[in-house]
């Protein structure tokens, strides 16, 4: 779903790590430039934990560019403004009935490619070359995409592990932005190399979701107090933990909700849904998504 504008961030929402600290505007390239496009992938939080999450195939994706006219490198990625936890679960604030969400994602563009970061435990590989004209058209699309696709969504929700199963909800995170970027470049005429490309997905397994309503209809003056209490009770164990004991108590509550009682409350595009969970409940997959083949006919913004 696309939105008309990006809302202002609330001062309550604070990130432990600053979003896009060295970000810059996307430059205008000369039409005759030839620009190399690189696939970049590394374990999530590689800067802090090295390849630890890489063993679980929890990867972060980005795209790199190199201008052959200037020799300058650039990195473009899409990630959470307030870190993953805040995008995935809300805060339960005193005096507020509705869960409070610190959830936005956005594109970040900056000069340079940190070769060591991407090569050490991940991937840095050339996937195509494009003209300066194509790069500039892509930049216009990035602006549109960034202004209208604003919420980060961690979960993919499927009916079963079968590859052809119904996808109830699709995730909207870093890899999806890279896939959209590749597709835009293909539609503009880029020809991609024949190489294998894999991406991480975190999947919940559920029967057909049940629509519950939005914040006003559930938590407002005329809302459903029983449902509001159930949603708050569900999200409470996901709060940041102060002690090991508190963590294990809340972990048991999560297992009780999700696995023993088959319950999950999903907040997606500003609406709440009930997921009747089923085995295997959650799975992290690292599956191949081929590089795209484009069509000039579908290159509209």
PDB file of C-alpha atoms in Angstrom, residues 14-18 48 82-83:
ATOM      1  CA  UNK A  14      14.483   7.213  19.590  1.00  0.00           C
ATOM      2  CA  UNK A  15      17.021   5.061  17.736  1.00  0.00           C
ATOM      3  CA  UNK A  16      20.032   3.538  19.446  1.00  0.00           C
ATOM      4  CA  UNK A  17      21.948   3.953  16.187  1.00  0.00           C
ATOM      5  CA  UNK A  18      21.372   7.060  14.086  1.00  0.00           C
ATOM      6  CA  UNK A  48      28.528  -5.345  16.007  1.00  0.00           C
ATOM      7  CA  UNK A  82      14.221   3.317  14.835  1.00  0.00           C
ATOM      8  CA  UNK A  83      15.748  -0.179  14.654  1.00  0.00           C
TER       9      UNK A  83
END
